[in-house]
Short mmCIF file of C-alpha atoms in Angstrom, two decimals:
data_model
loop_
_atom_site.label_atom_id
_atom_site.label_comp_id
_atom_site.label_asym_id
_atom_site.label_seq_id
_atom_site.Cartn_x
_atom_site.Cartn_y
_atom_site.Cartn_z
CA MET G 1079 0.00 0.00 0.00
CA GLN G 1080 1.25 3.44 -0.90
CA THR G 1081 1.71 5.78 2.08
CA SER G 1082 2.44 8.97 0.17
CA GLU G 1083 0.59 10.63 -2.67
CA PHE G 1084 3.97 11.36 -4.24
CA GLY G 1085 5.10 7.71 -4.19
CA LYS G 1086 5.08 7.23 -7.95
CA SER G 1087 6.94 10.44 -8.70
CA ARG G 1088 9.50 9.66 -5.99
CA GLY G 1089 10.00 6.21 -7.49
CA LEU G 1090 10.57 7.75 -10.91
CA TRP G 1091 12.94 10.34 -9.45
CA LYS G 1092 14.88 7.59 -7.63
CA THR G 1093 15.19 5.57 -10.83
CA LEU G 1094 16.40 8.58 -12.81
CA SER G 1095 18.83 9.83 -10.16
CA GLU G 1096 20.39 6.44 -9.31
CA GLY G 1097 20.47 5.00 -12.81
CA THR G 1098 20.65 6.08 -16.41
CA TRP G 1099 17.94 7.17 -18.82
CA SER G 1100 18.12 3.80 -20.56
CA GLU G 1101 17.41 2.02 -17.26
CA ALA G 1102 14.31 4.17 -16.80
CA PHE G 1103 12.93 2.87 -20.10
CA ASP G 1104 14.11 -0.75 -19.80
CA GLY G 1105 10.82 -2.46 -20.62
CA LEU G 1106 9.56 0.04 -23.19
CA GLY G 1107 10.54 -1.97 -26.28
CA ILE G 1108 8.85 -5.17 -25.20
CA SER G 1109 5.79 -3.27 -23.96
CA LEU G 1110 5.44 -1.57 -27.34
CA LEU G 1111 5.78 -4.94 -29.04
CA LEU G 1112 2.99 -6.34 -26.85
CA THR G 1113 0.58 -3.63 -28.01
CA SER G 1114 0.18 -5.78 -31.11
CA ASN G 1115 -1.84 -8.34 -29.09
CA PRO G 1116 -5.17 -6.43 -29.17
CA SER G 1117 -4.55 -5.46 -32.79
CA ILE G 1118 -4.16 -9.09 -33.76
CA GLN G 1119 -7.17 -10.05 -31.64
CA TYR G 1120 -9.55 -7.51 -33.20
CA THR G 1121 -8.28 -8.17 -36.73
CA VAL G 1122 -8.81 -11.92 -36.35
CA PHE G 1123 -12.24 -11.33 -34.77
CA ASP G 1124 -13.36 -9.02 -37.59
CA GLN G 1125 -12.12 -11.41 -40.29
CA LEU G 1126 -13.82 -14.41 -38.68
CA LYS G 1127 -17.00 -12.37 -38.18
CA ARG G 1128 -17.04 -11.27 -41.82
CA ARG G 1129 -16.55 -14.84 -43.04
CA LEU G 1130 -19.23 -16.21 -40.72
CA LEU G 1131 -21.75 -13.57 -41.80
CA GLU G 1132 -20.97 -14.24 -45.49
CA TRP G 1133 -21.42 -17.97 -44.90
CA GLN G 1134 -24.74 -17.39 -43.11
CA LEU G 1135 -25.92 -15.15 -45.96
CA SER G 1136 -24.98 -17.72 -48.62
CA LYS G 1137 -26.84 -20.44 -46.69
CA ARG G 1138 -30.14 -18.57 -46.85
CA SER G 1139 -32.50 -19.73 -49.58
CA SER G 1140 -34.76 -16.71 -49.66
CA ILE G 1141 -33.65 -13.16 -50.32
CA GLU G 1142 -33.37 -11.53 -46.91
CA SER G 1143 -31.22 -8.77 -45.55
CA SER G 1144 -27.84 -9.70 -44.18
CA PRO G 1145 -27.64 -10.10 -40.41
CA GLU G 1146 -25.95 -6.98 -39.10
CA ALA G 1147 -24.56 -8.65 -35.97
CA LEU G 1148 -23.59 -12.04 -34.64
CA SER G 1149 -25.56 -14.04 -32.15
CA ALA G 1150 -24.28 -13.88 -28.58
CA PHE G 1151 -22.92 -17.43 -28.78
CA SER G 1152 -21.16 -16.81 -32.10
CA ALA G 1153 -19.61 -13.59 -30.80
CA PHE G 1154 -18.44 -15.39 -27.65
CA VAL G 1155 -16.84 -18.25 -29.60
CA LEU G 1156 -15.20 -15.95 -32.15
CA GLY G 1157 -13.95 -13.71 -29.32
CA ALA G 1158 -12.41 -16.70 -27.55
CA VAL G 1159 -10.78 -18.01 -30.74
CA SER G 1160 -9.40 -14.59 -31.70
CA LYS G 1161 -7.92 -13.98 -28.24
CA CYS G 1162 -6.40 -17.46 -28.22
CA ILE G 1163 -4.74 -16.81 -31.59
CA ALA G 1164 -3.46 -13.38 -30.52
CA THR G 1165 -2.06 -14.80 -27.29
CA CYS G 1166 -0.34 -17.69 -29.08
CA VAL G 1167 1.27 -15.30 -31.57
CA THR G 1168 2.50 -12.81 -28.97
CA TYR G 1169 3.27 -15.23 -26.12
CA PRO G 1170 7.03 -15.43 -26.77
CA ALA G 1171 7.15 -11.65 -26.23
CA ILE G 1172 5.06 -12.00 -23.05
CA ARG G 1173 7.50 -14.66 -21.85
CA CYS G 1174 10.45 -12.35 -22.58
CA LYS G 1175 8.79 -9.58 -20.60
CA VAL G 1176 8.33 -11.91 -17.62
CA THR G 1177 11.97 -12.97 -17.92
CA LEU G 1178 13.06 -9.32 -17.96
CA GLN G 1179 10.96 -8.55 -14.88
CA ALA G 1180 12.32 -11.60 -13.07
CA ALA G 1181 15.89 -10.51 -13.88
CA GLU G 1182 15.19 -7.12 -12.30
CA SER G 1183 13.80 -8.59 -9.08
CA ASP G 1184 16.47 -11.28 -8.61
CA GLU G 1185 19.13 -9.49 -6.58
CA SER G 1186 21.30 -12.56 -5.99
CA GLU G 1187 22.51 -12.55 -9.61
CA ILE G 1188 25.70 -10.90 -10.73
CA GLU G 1189 25.22 -7.40 -12.19
CA GLU G 1190 26.85 -8.36 -15.49
CA VAL G 1191 24.48 -11.28 -16.03
CA GLN G 1192 21.54 -9.02 -15.17
CA ALA G 1193 22.63 -6.44 -17.72
CA LYS G 1194 22.69 -9.10 -20.46
CA THR G 1195 19.26 -10.44 -19.48
CA LYS G 1196 17.70 -6.96 -19.33
CA THR G 1197 17.58 -6.66 -23.12
CA ILE G 1198 15.04 -8.37 -25.36
CA THR G 1199 17.76 -10.24 -27.21
CA GLY G 1200 19.32 -11.25 -23.88
CA ALA G 1201 15.98 -12.59 -22.66
CA LEU G 1202 15.45 -14.47 -25.93
CA TYR G 1203 18.92 -15.99 -25.69
CA SER G 1204 18.43 -16.91 -22.03
CA ILE G 1205 15.13 -18.69 -22.71
CA TRP G 1206 16.55 -20.48 -25.76
CA LYS G 1207 19.72 -21.55 -23.92
CA ASN G 1208 18.01 -22.73 -20.72
CA GLU G 1209 14.70 -24.17 -21.98
CA GLY G 1210 14.90 -24.55 -25.75
CA SER G 1211 12.12 -23.58 -28.15
CA ALA G 1212 9.44 -25.00 -25.82
CA GLY G 1213 10.50 -22.41 -23.24
CA PHE G 1214 8.99 -19.63 -25.33
CA PHE G 1215 5.56 -21.17 -24.75
CA LYS G 1216 5.97 -22.21 -21.11
CA GLY G 1217 2.83 -21.05 -19.29
CA LEU G 1218 0.78 -20.49 -22.46
CA LEU G 1219 -2.15 -22.56 -21.21
CA ALA G 1220 -2.38 -20.56 -17.97
CA GLN G 1221 -2.20 -17.29 -19.92
CA ASN G 1222 -4.97 -18.43 -22.27
CA LEU G 1223 -7.16 -19.50 -19.36
CA LYS G 1224 -6.58 -16.11 -17.75
CA THR G 1225 -7.37 -13.94 -20.77
CA VAL G 1226 -9.68 -15.83 -23.13
CA LEU G 1227 -12.84 -15.80 -21.02
CA SER G 1228 -12.73 -12.07 -20.29
CA SER G 1229 -12.00 -11.22 -23.92
CA ALA G 1230 -14.76 -13.49 -25.21
CA LEU G 1231 -17.27 -11.90 -22.84
CA LEU G 1232 -16.07 -8.42 -23.80
CA LEU G 1233 -16.50 -9.06 -27.53
CA MET G 1234 -19.90 -10.70 -27.00
CA ILE G 1235 -21.13 -7.67 -25.04
CA LYS G 1236 -19.61 -5.30 -27.62
CA GLU G 1237 -21.51 -7.06 -30.42
CA LYS G 1238 -24.79 -6.83 -28.52
CA ILE G 1239 -24.24 -3.15 -27.71
CA SER G 1240 -23.34 -2.45 -31.36
CA LYS G 1241 -26.49 -4.20 -32.57
CA THR G 1242 -28.69 -2.33 -30.08
CA THR G 1243 -27.08 1.01 -30.91
CA TRP G 1244 -27.56 0.39 -34.64
CA PHE G 1245 -31.21 -0.49 -34.07
CA LEU G 1246 -31.78 2.64 -31.96
CA MET G 1247 -30.09 4.85 -34.56
CA LEU G 1248 -32.32 3.45 -37.31
CA ALA G 1249 -35.41 3.92 -35.14
CA LEU G 1250 -34.42 7.50 -34.36
CA LYS G 1251 -33.74 8.22 -38.04
CA ARG G 1252 -37.14 6.82 -38.98
CA TYR G 1253 -38.86 8.82 -36.22
CA LEU G 1254 -37.15 12.03 -37.30
CA PHE G 1255 -38.01 11.37 -40.96
CA VAL G 1256 -41.70 10.75 -40.12
CA THR G 1257 -41.82 13.79 -37.85
CA ARG G 1258 -40.23 15.99 -40.52
CA SER G 1259 -42.70 14.70 -43.11
CA ARG G 1260 -45.62 15.50 -40.79
CA ILE G 1261 -44.32 19.00 -40.17
CA LYS G 1262 -43.90 19.62 -43.91
CA SER G 1263 -47.40 18.36 -44.68
CA THR G 1264 -48.86 20.53 -41.91
CA LEU G 1265 -47.04 23.62 -43.19
CA LEU G 1266 -48.11 23.02 -46.79
CA ARG G 1267 -51.84 22.99 -45.89
#
């Protein structure tokens, strides 16, 4: 628990005064790389959604309008699949970030070894050397279990809100059009 309202700024000041500027931004590269996770997730979700809606439209025998949104179950499943894919693609970077954070907290190591491990390439080399290629995916199942459910629920709710908002906008447009037509007809009399 933080006892001072200036705790974060003091921590930053301590980091900058005791270390170098590069030490203050140690995890920036890997954090920027990990911003690709939601991008991959939403891209995969949108592509799967588009293909599912096209497939549903081609299955219909009569000429009807295209469904503008997915069912709740479809959105949930596609959300889970898209998050799983995004996590699998970016997990080696997540693992490197964890390795970098562990290197910072382990004070029993030699400073020189810590300096090597504090870079992305150093973390990659350390994982490869100690655990092999399987080491890049160590803990993937736990990460998927942690993130997939919340992301699937989020995308399901987003789809339902989008559908409701679209419906309300169309209803409002129709109401305004009818009201405007009534006003015009009243004024023309």
